[in-house]
XYZ file of C-alpha atoms in Angstrom:
765
model
C 94.347 239.584 360.473
C 94.787 243.286 361.116
C 94.836 244.591 364.658
C 91.419 245.854 365.836
C 92.922 249.178 366.856
C 94.231 249.733 363.340
C 90.862 248.855 361.817
C 89.061 251.176 364.226
C 91.370 254.001 363.204
C 90.651 253.258 359.566
C 86.913 253.346 360.271
C 87.241 256.785 361.842
C 89.193 258.063 358.844
C 86.664 256.527 356.443
C 83.824 258.275 358.281
C 85.612 261.637 358.100
C 86.333 261.197 354.391
C 82.748 260.157 353.599
C 81.284 263.110 355.488
C 83.588 265.583 353.701
C 82.704 264.225 350.268
C 79.004 264.041 351.148
C 78.902 267.682 352.200
C 80.559 268.722 348.938
C 78.128 266.602 346.908
C 75.092 268.020 348.700
C 76.225 271.614 348.134
C 76.370 271.035 344.355
C 73.114 269.113 343.934
C 71.227 271.988 342.276
C 74.082 272.903 339.900
C 75.250 269.455 338.816
C 75.722 268.737 335.120
C 77.091 265.942 332.929
C 80.749 266.255 331.947
C 80.925 263.031 329.937
C 79.632 259.476 329.778
C 81.535 256.255 330.336
C 80.432 252.723 329.515
C 77.113 253.847 327.995
C 75.055 256.939 327.334
C 73.463 256.511 330.790
C 76.717 255.951 332.692
C 77.281 259.583 333.615
C 80.214 261.473 335.102
C 80.203 264.985 336.574
C 82.928 267.336 337.701
C 81.718 266.820 341.272
C 82.481 263.064 341.047
C 86.168 263.786 340.615
C 86.151 266.503 343.271
C 84.504 264.211 345.833
C 86.948 261.409 345.088
C 89.887 263.780 345.524
C 88.484 264.827 348.908
C 88.220 261.196 350.047
C 91.708 260.273 348.855
C 93.282 263.378 350.386
C 91.649 262.728 353.757
C 92.756 259.093 353.847
C 96.302 259.791 352.637
C 96.888 262.138 355.534
C 96.600 259.164 357.898
C 97.617 256.259 355.639
C 99.971 257.552 352.942
C 101.269 254.076 352.002
C 97.872 252.500 351.285
C 96.631 251.800 347.765
C 93.479 253.304 346.259
C 90.878 252.104 343.759
C 88.418 254.830 342.789
C 85.719 254.804 340.150
C 86.953 258.018 338.551
C 90.481 256.624 338.071
C 89.391 253.559 336.096
C 88.585 253.445 332.398
C 84.965 252.708 331.455
C 83.739 249.207 330.793
C 83.332 246.013 332.784
C 86.628 244.548 331.660
C 88.582 247.653 332.628
C 87.175 247.703 336.169
C 87.777 243.958 336.594
C 91.351 244.334 335.389
C 91.979 247.259 337.749
C 90.729 245.184 340.679
C 92.918 242.204 339.727
C 95.983 244.437 339.692
C 95.299 245.765 343.213
C 93.427 242.965 344.983
C 96.596 241.417 346.399
C 97.736 244.654 348.053
C 97.871 244.589 351.830
C 95.652 247.628 352.256
C 93.322 248.783 349.507
C 90.764 251.578 349.779
C 87.811 251.158 347.411
C 85.812 254.340 346.813
C 82.704 255.361 344.893
C 82.541 259.148 345.426
C 78.949 259.436 344.152
C 76.908 256.271 343.824
C 73.730 257.344 342.050
C 75.216 259.899 339.665
C 72.133 259.883 337.428
C 70.007 260.853 340.431
C 72.541 263.547 341.260
C 72.503 264.965 337.729
C 68.714 265.181 337.835
C 68.886 266.958 341.230
C 67.275 263.993 342.954
C 68.530 263.564 346.555
C 69.216 259.852 346.252
C 72.983 259.460 345.979
C 75.594 258.444 348.551
C 79.332 258.205 349.207
C 80.717 254.674 349.552
C 84.111 254.027 351.203
C 85.560 250.581 351.974
C 88.947 249.267 353.032
C 90.153 245.737 352.239
C 93.009 243.835 353.838
C 94.522 241.307 351.422
C 91.270 241.246 349.431
C 88.961 240.913 352.463
C 86.800 243.971 353.278
C 87.240 245.008 356.927
C 85.724 248.526 356.936
C 82.635 249.804 355.160
C 81.027 253.263 355.290
C 78.070 254.599 353.294
C 76.980 258.188 353.905
C 73.704 259.748 352.728
C 74.202 263.528 353.106
C 70.600 264.419 352.262
C 69.185 262.432 355.209
C 72.399 262.724 357.220
C 72.440 258.943 357.611
C 75.790 257.287 358.242
C 75.934 253.505 357.779
C 79.121 251.956 359.204
C 80.488 248.463 359.670
C 83.711 246.961 360.956
C 84.460 243.309 360.398
C 83.235 241.335 363.405
C 81.765 244.400 365.127
C 78.298 244.657 363.534
C 76.532 247.340 361.502
C 75.499 250.752 362.796
C 73.231 253.532 361.570
C 74.215 256.898 363.051
C 75.875 255.049 365.918
C 72.926 252.756 366.659
C 72.988 249.002 365.881
C 71.216 248.011 362.675
C 69.791 244.617 361.704
C 68.189 243.095 358.623
C 64.401 242.717 358.340
C 62.435 239.843 359.872
C 60.354 238.573 356.901
C 60.799 234.830 356.415
C 58.674 234.235 353.307
C 59.381 235.498 349.829
C 55.704 236.324 349.415
C 56.140 238.911 352.202
C 59.464 240.258 350.950
C 60.042 243.769 349.665
C 62.789 243.411 347.054
C 65.045 246.094 345.682
C 66.674 245.770 342.283
C 68.854 247.804 339.933
C 68.170 248.427 336.276
C 71.772 249.056 335.217
C 73.101 251.411 332.546
C 73.422 248.970 329.633
C 70.749 247.280 327.575
C 72.615 244.010 328.033
C 71.851 244.366 331.770
C 68.445 246.007 331.619
C 66.708 243.347 329.550
C 67.542 240.373 331.828
C 66.828 242.535 334.894
C 63.383 243.373 333.529
C 62.748 239.668 332.920
C 63.825 239.020 336.479
C 61.557 241.793 337.787
C 58.631 240.191 335.992
C 59.282 236.899 337.808
C 59.826 238.634 341.169
C 56.705 240.775 340.945
C 54.506 237.702 340.611
C 55.882 236.142 343.812
C 57.007 238.871 346.230
C 55.165 241.664 348.018
C 56.695 244.453 345.997
C 59.669 245.788 344.063
C 61.610 248.997 344.669
C 64.296 250.757 342.617
C 66.415 253.556 344.112
C 68.948 254.035 341.316
C 72.004 253.459 343.527
C 73.302 250.017 344.540
C 74.984 251.364 347.691
C 71.658 252.757 348.957
C 69.936 249.437 348.226
C 72.577 247.518 350.188
C 72.562 249.963 353.106
C 68.771 249.863 353.344
C 68.771 246.062 353.199
C 71.270 246.045 356.079
C 69.062 248.469 358.035
C 65.935 246.311 357.543
C 64.139 248.701 355.182
C 63.764 245.975 352.539
C 64.170 242.216 352.490
C 66.507 241.631 349.569
C 68.338 243.155 346.609
C 69.658 241.931 343.253
C 71.520 243.554 340.352
C 73.759 242.501 337.470
C 77.156 243.822 336.380
C 78.184 245.915 339.383
C 81.727 247.065 340.102
C 83.733 246.499 343.266
C 83.291 250.126 344.404
C 79.499 249.743 344.097
C 79.271 246.774 346.498
C 82.405 246.610 348.703
C 81.106 248.711 351.602
C 77.453 247.645 351.224
C 78.206 243.921 351.205
C 80.043 244.251 354.536
C 77.104 246.203 355.974
C 74.663 243.405 355.027
C 76.920 240.659 356.381
C 77.506 242.418 359.703
C 73.756 243.113 360.001
C 72.964 239.389 359.721
C 72.206 239.163 356.009
C 73.412 236.826 353.281
C 75.477 237.882 350.226
C 76.245 235.663 347.203
C 76.821 235.718 343.486
C 73.822 235.230 341.179
C 74.762 231.568 340.786
C 74.869 231.050 344.557
C 78.660 231.108 345.009
C 80.106 233.127 347.923
C 80.660 236.847 347.533
C 84.094 238.347 346.850
C 85.324 241.700 345.602
C 85.311 240.303 342.064
C 81.578 239.458 342.271
C 79.684 241.490 339.671
C 76.185 239.936 339.884
C 75.181 240.311 343.519
C 72.257 238.775 345.447
C 71.634 239.855 349.066
C 68.850 239.000 351.476
C 67.964 239.064 355.160
C 68.929 235.367 355.326
C 65.486 234.409 356.629
C 63.280 231.544 355.460
C 63.157 230.847 351.723
C 63.849 234.370 350.528
C 67.411 233.879 349.288
C 66.737 230.463 347.746
C 63.586 231.750 346.031
C 65.509 234.648 344.546
C 68.214 232.391 343.103
C 65.576 230.104 341.625
C 63.606 232.925 340.002
C 66.777 234.555 338.679
C 67.721 231.296 336.992
C 64.200 230.881 335.621
C 64.312 234.368 334.113
C 67.704 233.618 332.561
C 69.045 236.633 334.431
C 72.094 234.990 335.972
C 74.588 236.753 333.717
C 74.845 239.680 331.347
C 73.495 238.646 327.963
C 76.564 238.899 325.777
C 74.911 237.765 322.554
C 72.115 240.291 322.929
C 74.606 243.002 323.784
C 76.328 242.526 320.434
C 73.036 242.846 318.548
C 72.029 246.124 320.172
C 73.027 249.533 318.789
C 76.461 250.458 320.045
C 76.188 252.872 322.975
C 77.918 256.195 322.862
C 81.304 256.489 324.518
C 83.005 259.771 325.275
C 86.372 258.302 324.370
C 84.989 256.838 321.172
C 83.648 260.243 320.217
C 86.983 261.834 321.087
C 88.769 259.272 318.942
C 86.413 259.472 315.981
C 85.838 263.224 315.946
C 89.437 264.362 315.546
C 90.550 261.968 312.790
C 87.201 262.185 311.008
C 87.396 265.985 310.915
C 90.952 265.869 309.525
C 90.027 263.275 306.907
C 86.955 265.254 305.871
C 89.128 268.348 305.551
C 91.547 266.491 303.247
C 88.679 265.228 301.098
C 87.368 268.779 300.892
C 90.785 270.091 299.874
C 90.827 267.603 297.012
C 87.407 268.877 295.913
C 88.623 272.482 296.194
C 91.645 271.823 293.981
C 89.545 270.030 291.373
C 87.007 272.856 291.121
C 89.695 275.563 291.078
C 91.413 273.878 288.153
C 88.143 273.334 286.298
C 87.264 277.039 286.533
C 90.792 278.299 285.796
C 91.231 279.876 289.225
C 94.891 280.728 289.712
C 95.284 278.909 293.033
C 99.080 279.052 292.926
C 99.166 282.817 292.357
C 96.596 283.479 295.067
C 98.544 281.391 297.579
C 101.928 282.707 296.415
C 103.060 279.188 295.529
C 105.386 277.980 292.832
C 103.655 275.784 290.236
C 105.553 272.707 291.425
C 104.309 273.285 294.985
C 100.637 272.952 294.049
C 99.332 269.437 294.779
C 97.000 267.576 292.482
C 93.434 266.866 293.489
C 93.971 263.179 292.770
C 97.019 263.018 295.036
C 95.262 264.722 297.952
C 92.262 262.442 297.467
C 94.456 259.348 297.695
C 96.045 260.636 300.901
C 92.635 261.376 302.435
C 91.330 257.918 301.578
C 94.459 256.306 303.028
C 94.073 258.233 306.298
C 90.394 257.310 306.473
C 91.284 253.658 305.959
C 93.867 253.935 308.739
C 91.240 255.331 311.086
C 88.814 252.523 310.281
C 91.467 249.843 310.711
C 92.612 251.169 314.073
C 89.137 251.595 315.480
C 87.392 248.580 313.984
C 90.374 246.332 314.650
C 90.288 247.188 318.344
C 86.508 246.822 318.466
C 86.660 243.398 316.787
C 89.362 242.249 319.193
C 87.267 243.192 322.205
C 83.955 241.987 320.779
C 82.250 245.268 321.653
C 82.086 247.948 318.992
C 82.275 250.808 321.469
C 83.259 249.168 324.746
C 86.881 250.251 324.829
C 88.790 251.650 327.755
C 90.123 255.171 327.832
C 93.829 254.339 327.940
C 93.713 252.109 324.884
C 91.635 254.610 322.924
C 94.091 257.378 323.714
C 96.952 255.170 322.544
C 95.146 254.504 319.271
C 94.532 258.209 318.843
C 98.212 258.884 319.426
C 98.990 256.222 316.835
C 96.828 257.975 314.263
C 98.435 261.330 315.090
C 101.902 259.782 314.776
C 101.139 258.401 311.311
C 99.683 261.743 310.194
C 102.744 263.612 311.485
C 105.085 261.106 309.814
C 103.358 261.617 306.466
C 103.599 265.392 306.817
C 107.251 265.415 307.940
C 108.505 262.628 305.674
C 111.806 263.859 304.112
C 111.435 261.653 301.037
C 110.366 263.196 297.756
C 106.978 261.463 297.788
C 103.391 262.462 298.541
C 103.788 266.016 297.219
C 107.013 266.721 299.070
C 107.269 270.377 297.984
C 103.677 271.045 298.961
C 104.221 269.472 302.388
C 107.307 271.588 302.983
C 105.372 274.666 301.890
C 102.602 273.821 304.368
C 105.110 273.290 307.184
C 106.746 276.662 306.546
C 103.417 278.448 306.541
C 102.203 276.583 309.623
C 105.325 277.703 311.444
C 104.572 281.273 310.396
C 100.997 280.922 311.650
C 102.064 279.728 315.088
C 104.982 282.177 315.322
C 104.258 285.251 313.170
C 107.100 287.320 314.624
C 110.536 287.880 313.152
C 112.914 285.017 313.898
C 112.943 284.138 317.612
C 112.006 287.576 318.886
C 108.705 289.323 319.465
C 109.423 291.898 316.787
C 106.506 292.342 314.422
C 106.984 291.410 310.754
C 107.625 294.206 308.296
C 104.472 293.550 306.263
C 100.852 292.641 306.837
C 99.963 288.967 307.149
C 99.945 287.375 303.663
C 96.801 285.751 302.347
C 98.135 282.180 302.503
C 98.748 282.429 306.258
C 95.310 283.950 306.787
C 93.757 281.194 304.674
C 95.508 278.399 306.587
C 94.720 279.851 310.007
C 91.070 280.253 309.016
C 91.010 276.623 307.934
C 92.464 275.474 311.249
C 89.709 277.264 313.182
C 87.313 274.629 311.850
C 89.434 271.882 313.429
C 90.207 273.549 316.748
C 88.775 276.832 317.923
C 90.567 278.415 320.863
C 94.239 278.407 319.790
C 93.394 279.132 316.155
C 91.155 282.051 317.111
C 94.066 283.487 319.068
C 96.283 283.071 315.997
C 93.797 284.834 313.725
C 93.299 287.677 316.195
C 97.089 288.117 316.327
C 97.308 288.142 312.524
C 94.609 290.814 312.318
C 96.439 293.007 314.824
C 99.708 292.608 312.895
C 97.961 293.620 309.673
C 96.448 296.575 311.511
C 99.920 297.741 312.563
C 101.448 297.262 309.113
C 98.640 298.810 307.040
C 98.649 302.518 306.182
C 95.134 302.867 304.770
C 92.731 304.023 307.468
C 89.885 302.102 305.869
C 91.891 298.857 305.844
C 93.045 299.414 309.418
C 89.437 299.792 310.511
C 88.494 296.542 308.749
C 91.343 294.692 310.470
C 90.044 295.921 313.826
C 86.553 294.702 312.993
C 87.992 291.314 312.045
C 89.889 291.183 315.341
C 86.630 291.830 317.170
C 85.074 288.860 315.381
C 87.690 286.441 316.690
C 87.626 288.007 320.148
C 83.870 287.445 320.283
C 84.502 283.780 319.434
C 87.019 283.531 322.285
C 84.433 285.094 324.590
C 81.863 282.446 323.653
C 84.352 279.653 324.347
C 85.355 281.147 327.696
C 81.794 281.788 328.850
C 80.812 278.258 327.840
C 83.852 276.553 329.374
C 83.775 278.257 332.772
C 80.585 276.632 334.138
C 81.663 273.273 332.705
C 84.992 273.437 334.539
C 83.390 274.628 337.764
C 80.551 272.096 337.710
C 77.906 274.809 337.556
C 74.792 275.096 335.425
C 74.936 273.998 331.809
C 76.149 276.822 329.524
C 73.011 276.869 327.372
C 71.056 277.802 330.482
C 72.920 281.117 330.632
C 71.285 283.967 328.733
C 74.641 285.755 328.531
C 76.198 282.723 326.844
C 73.363 282.528 324.320
C 73.653 286.250 323.614
C 77.409 285.987 323.007
C 77.050 282.866 320.869
C 74.295 284.252 318.642
C 76.134 287.568 318.239
C 79.345 285.804 317.197
C 77.539 283.514 314.757
C 75.685 286.369 313.037
C 78.796 288.556 313.004
C 80.856 285.761 311.439
C 78.135 285.000 308.893
C 77.937 288.611 307.697
C 81.727 288.788 307.508
C 81.792 285.622 305.393
C 79.292 286.992 302.901
C 80.403 290.615 302.604
C 84.142 290.618 303.318
C 85.416 287.102 302.612
C 83.240 286.463 299.546
C 82.625 289.983 298.225
C 78.898 289.312 297.912
C 76.025 291.554 298.924
C 76.938 294.335 296.470
C 74.165 296.929 295.934
C 72.416 298.112 292.754
C 72.765 294.903 290.785
C 70.401 293.497 288.156
C 67.704 291.236 289.497
C 69.320 288.067 288.171
C 72.373 288.623 290.407
C 70.699 290.501 293.261
C 72.759 290.574 296.459
C 75.704 288.915 294.720
C 78.359 290.693 292.629
C 79.205 291.496 289.008
C 81.663 288.691 288.368
C 80.521 285.179 289.222
C 82.577 282.160 288.244
C 80.383 279.251 289.248
C 77.216 278.264 287.441
C 74.321 278.295 287.931
C 74.213 281.591 289.807
C 71.655 280.182 292.234
C 74.440 278.129 293.791
C 75.656 281.305 295.523
C 72.304 281.736 297.269
C 72.477 278.104 298.385
C 76.004 278.654 299.727
C 74.870 281.715 301.682
C 71.951 279.784 303.205
C 74.129 276.796 304.139
C 76.746 279.059 305.700
C 74.075 280.745 307.823
C 72.659 277.436 309.071
C 76.069 275.974 309.902
C 77.229 279.172 311.599
C 74.193 279.082 313.872
C 74.732 275.360 314.379
C 78.067 276.161 316.024
C 76.147 277.465 319.045
C 74.578 274.056 319.595
C 77.966 272.363 320.071
C 77.547 273.115 323.767
C 74.315 271.120 323.978
C 74.688 267.562 325.235
C 72.333 265.934 322.739
C 72.445 262.231 321.980
C 70.423 260.152 319.550
C 70.897 256.433 319.082
C 74.284 256.689 320.708
C 75.626 259.353 318.310
C 76.733 262.508 320.055
C 75.567 265.751 318.475
C 78.987 267.317 318.904
C 80.418 264.828 316.424
C 77.872 265.900 313.817
C 78.442 269.600 314.463
C 82.227 269.218 314.210
C 82.023 267.509 310.826
C 79.429 270.068 309.691
C 81.847 272.875 310.567
C 84.554 271.267 308.422
C 82.087 270.943 305.537
C 81.214 274.624 305.951
C 84.894 275.503 305.690
C 85.249 273.469 302.497
C 82.357 275.382 300.921
C 83.817 278.645 302.221
C 87.099 277.898 300.427
C 85.417 277.768 297.011
C 84.079 281.316 297.154
C 86.958 282.780 299.180
C 89.595 281.823 296.613
C 87.353 282.960 293.756
C 86.919 286.402 295.351
C 90.655 286.712 295.968
C 91.304 285.964 292.286
C 88.839 288.681 291.306
C 90.442 291.217 293.633
C 93.887 290.431 292.223
C 92.501 290.505 288.650
C 93.786 287.002 287.919
C 90.438 285.356 287.340
C 90.467 283.068 284.326
C 87.771 283.980 281.766
C 85.561 281.507 280.005
C 85.932 281.497 276.253
C 82.830 282.511 274.313
C 81.672 279.586 272.238
C 81.215 279.083 268.517
C 78.751 280.538 266.036
C 75.902 278.215 266.931
C 75.276 279.854 270.311
C 71.695 280.824 270.901
C 70.908 284.438 271.651
C 70.061 283.623 275.263
C 73.471 282.074 275.775
C 75.108 285.156 274.299
C 73.203 287.424 276.648
C 74.096 285.154 279.558
C 77.799 285.501 278.808
C 77.720 289.245 278.144
C 79.486 291.469 280.692
C 77.040 292.921 283.179
C 76.169 296.592 282.712
C 74.854 298.824 285.432
C 71.555 300.494 284.645
C 71.331 304.190 285.288
C 67.740 304.637 286.370
C 68.120 308.419 286.557
C 68.775 308.818 282.819
C 66.327 311.039 281.000
C 64.612 308.904 278.378
C 64.372 311.807 275.967
C 68.022 312.685 276.346
C 69.608 310.771 273.467
C 73.075 312.136 274.050
C 75.611 309.313 274.044
C 77.087 308.640 277.487
C 79.521 306.347 279.217
C 78.069 303.262 280.917
C 80.424 301.414 283.255
C 80.678 297.679 282.691
C 82.033 294.891 284.829
C 84.933 293.824 282.668
C 87.818 296.161 281.823
C 87.783 295.316 278.121
C 84.106 295.841 277.259
C 82.866 298.266 274.631
C 79.499 300.038 274.432
C 78.165 302.267 271.674
C 74.879 304.093 271.064
C 73.646 306.097 268.100
C 70.619 308.169 267.278
C 69.131 309.126 263.903
C 71.757 309.694 261.255
C 74.476 310.630 263.695
C 76.528 307.811 265.159
C 78.700 308.189 268.217
C 80.593 305.579 270.170
C 82.043 305.662 273.638
C 84.874 303.462 274.834
C 84.440 302.391 278.448
C 87.928 301.045 279.078
C 89.642 299.841 275.939
C 88.458 299.126 272.374
C 88.079 295.622 270.973
C 91.541 294.191 270.499
C 91.254 293.394 266.821
C 93.229 294.450 263.814
C 90.128 295.859 262.131
C 89.073 297.805 265.253
C 86.247 300.153 264.319
C 85.691 298.484 260.931
C 84.219 295.428 262.631
C 81.936 297.631 264.673
C 80.885 299.612 261.596
C 80.117 296.424 259.665
C 77.987 295.121 262.529
C 76.072 298.390 262.637
C 75.554 298.263 258.892
C 74.203 294.731 259.166
C 71.723 295.869 261.790
C 70.640 298.853 259.702
C 70.264 296.829 256.497
C 68.264 294.175 258.318
C 65.896 296.796 259.654
C 65.572 298.584 256.283
C 64.792 295.278 254.609
C 61.696 294.857 256.743
C 58.242 295.510 255.191
C 57.509 299.195 254.926
C 61.104 300.216 255.302
C 62.487 303.257 253.521
C 64.208 301.985 250.375
C 66.332 305.087 250.132
C 67.727 304.521 253.554
C 68.783 301.062 252.506
C 71.009 302.462 249.757
C 73.158 304.590 252.039
C 75.471 302.951 254.518
C 75.977 306.291 256.222
C 72.360 306.370 257.452
C 72.163 303.845 260.265
C 68.977 303.019 262.119
C 68.866 303.657 265.849
C 70.760 300.820 267.459
C 72.600 299.873 270.617
C 75.614 297.629 270.283
C 77.447 295.865 273.062
C 80.743 294.230 272.247
C 82.300 291.680 274.583
C 85.976 291.499 273.773
C 88.567 289.211 275.356
C 92.282 289.107 274.609
C 93.082 286.636 271.833
C 89.546 285.234 271.920
C 86.419 285.639 269.754
C 84.275 288.722 270.183
C 80.516 288.674 270.689
C 78.110 291.491 269.871
C 74.514 292.134 270.851
C 72.902 294.593 268.427
C 69.471 296.058 269.132
C 67.561 298.647 267.128
C 63.870 299.383 267.104
C 62.035 296.060 267.154
C 65.072 294.181 265.914
C 67.618 292.389 268.045
C 70.480 290.508 266.436
C 73.647 288.916 267.692
C 76.953 288.484 265.965
C 80.214 286.714 266.614
C 83.416 288.217 265.303
C 86.072 285.607 264.724
C 89.619 286.227 263.700
C 90.780 284.437 260.630
C 94.325 283.328 260.074
C 94.775 286.356 257.845
C 95.594 289.493 259.839
C 93.469 291.655 257.514
C 90.402 289.482 257.420
C 87.623 288.930 259.923
C 84.438 286.917 259.729
C 81.122 288.217 260.989
C 78.399 285.714 261.792
C 74.911 287.044 262.385
C 72.223 285.439 264.469
C 70.488 284.022 261.405
C 73.620 282.175 260.386
C 74.806 284.522 257.582
C 78.552 284.906 257.282
C 80.143 288.069 255.882
C 83.808 288.299 254.897
C 85.569 291.620 255.189
C 88.938 292.627 253.863
C-alpha cells in the first residue's frame, strides 16, 4: 500500500494536469475538427486530443518522471490493442491512465459535454481519480479510502432504492456490434425504470452517478482510460461497480455496470441486461455488418492500390501506343531493348495487386475482423509491401524487364536530383521530356514533393531555353505547380493547427478552384495540343492530326479530365459512405486521370517531333466516305472570292499532300509541300483528271466534241493523299460529279493502276 502522503501528492498533480488539459480543450471547442478515425467511423480523433494528452503527461512527468503512462492517443485502435496495452503495463508499480478528451464526438460537434479523465494505479489498483469538466468548471476527485469530492465538497450517490424510480444513464458506443445490444438493453430498461439518459461520454456518466445526479449507468466495450477514474469516484461515493456478468470490477473490465448500491437497482440491471442478451459484444453480428472505415486501413489500401492502378494503366498505355504505331521509345529517348512489353507490365501489376490482397486479407482473416487492425501491424504490412516493390525495382537479375527498370532508376535519380553530379550546378540543357513525363506521373501518387520537383524542372528549362516564347511558357508552367503547392499549404495549415476545416475557408476554395482550372486548361492546350482555332466542324476545338478513333473520344477525354481535376479539390473533404473514405476514391480517380492523360500527351509529343506513325490507306473497295475520312484535313479560306478562279495554294495538314484546281480549258496545279512520290508523277494526276473529264462528258447532254480531246478537261478539283511507299488516294470533284480513285504501284516501275470509284481499273504504261 502506498503512503497516504505520496497519494495525496499524486492527487494534487493529477488535478493540476486535468485543469491544464481542460483549459486547452475548452479554448478549442469552436475550432475543433476531425483528424482521423480509429476503431470505427464514429471513433474520432482530433489534433486537440494529442495536445491535451501531451499537457497531462508533461505536467505529471515533472513530479514523477519514473512513472509509466497509458494514454488513449498512444494506443492503436481496436479493443484487442487497448487490452494488450493494459496487460503490458498493469503490473507496473505506478501507472497513470489518461483519457485527454472523453466525449470527442461531442467536442467535434462543438457540444460542451466532454471531460478530462486522469487516474493513477498502484500495482493495478486505482488509488487516485480525477475528472474535470471545464465547461461547468466541475472537478470530481477521489483518493482511495478518502471519499469523493466535487469542487472540494463531499459527494455521495443518489438515494433511490427501487429500479422503478431509477434514472439510468447508458452509452451507445461507436461500433454496431455494441450499439445493437445496447439498444436492446435500453428497450428493457425503459419499460422498468423512470428514465434513460445518454451524455455521450462514459466519464461524465460515472462522475454524475458518483455525485447523485443519476442512479446507475451501463455500457459495453469500454477501455481502461474511460472508466479508471470514474469507477473510483463511484466506489468512494458509496456506489457499486461490477462487470456485466456481476463479477468484481478491475482495470481490465470492458462491460461496466455501476449503481448507487441501493435496493434492487443493481440486481435488476444485471437481470435485464442478461434478458436483453446485452452481456457481451455480439461477435457474430459484428462479422456480418459492413466493415467500418479505419484510417490505417485507408492509409494501407490507398498507397498500394494507387501504385497498382498506375502499373495497370502503364500496361494499357503501352498496348495502345503499339497499336497506333506511336514511337514511344523515340519520344522517351529509350533504346528499343529498354521498352517493356504491355504483357510484362500487366503481369507485374497483377502480381503486386495479389500481394496487396494477400497481406491485407491474410491479416484480416487472422484477426477475424476485416478492418479491425491496429496501427502498428498495419504500418508493418505497408512497409512489407514497400519492401517487396523496392526489391522488384532494384533486383540486379536480368528478369522483369531489367533494362527498363535500370532506365527508370536512372531517370528517377535525375528527377530527384536534377543538378550536375553532387553539386548545385544547373544542367547544361533543358529538362528532357522523359524526366518531365515521369515527374508528372509521380504527382498523381504524391503531390507536395513531386510538385516541387516539377517546379524545379520548369525553372531549369527556363534558364536553359533561349526562345523568349518558350521561356514565358516555362514560367507559366512553374506558376501552375506553385499554385498547387499553395493549395496544399493552405489546406494543411488549419489541419495541423486544429483550426477550422479547410473547406470552410473561402481563400482555400479560391486557390483550389484556380489551380484546378489552370491545370485543366494547361492539359488541353499545352500538354495535348488541342483547342486549335479555325478547324472544320468535325474536329472543332481539337487539332488537325488525330490518331485515335472515333474523334469523339477526345471530347470525352477533355470532359473526364475537367471532372477529375475539379474532384481534386474535394480530397480535403472528410466524406464517408458505408465505411469507404472519399479520399481513397479521389486518389484512385487521380491515377486514372493520369493514365488517360498519358495517351494524348505521348501522341502530341510524337506529332511535335514528326514521328507519328501513319495509317495505311486501305484497298480498292473503300467507300467514298471512308476515303474522305482518311483524307488530310484542308483549311478553308472563307475570304476567297468565289468568282476569282485563279489557282492558289491551300495549306494542308500533312507535309506530303497535293492539291490541284483547274478552270475551263486551262489546267494549273499547285504543289503544297511535295508532289506524290511516284515514278509516274504528273502522269497519274493527268490520267485521273482525264477520267473525271471523260466521265462528265459521257453524261446525257454532254458535248461530244469535248469528249474527243483529252486536252479539254472539265472543271475539277483533285486532292491527292500521298504517303511514302504506300498507296495514293484521290478525291476528284467536278460539276455535279464526284469520284474517288486509288493509285496503286505495281511491281513494274513504269506501270501504275488506277481504280475509280465505280470499280473500273485502268492500266498505264
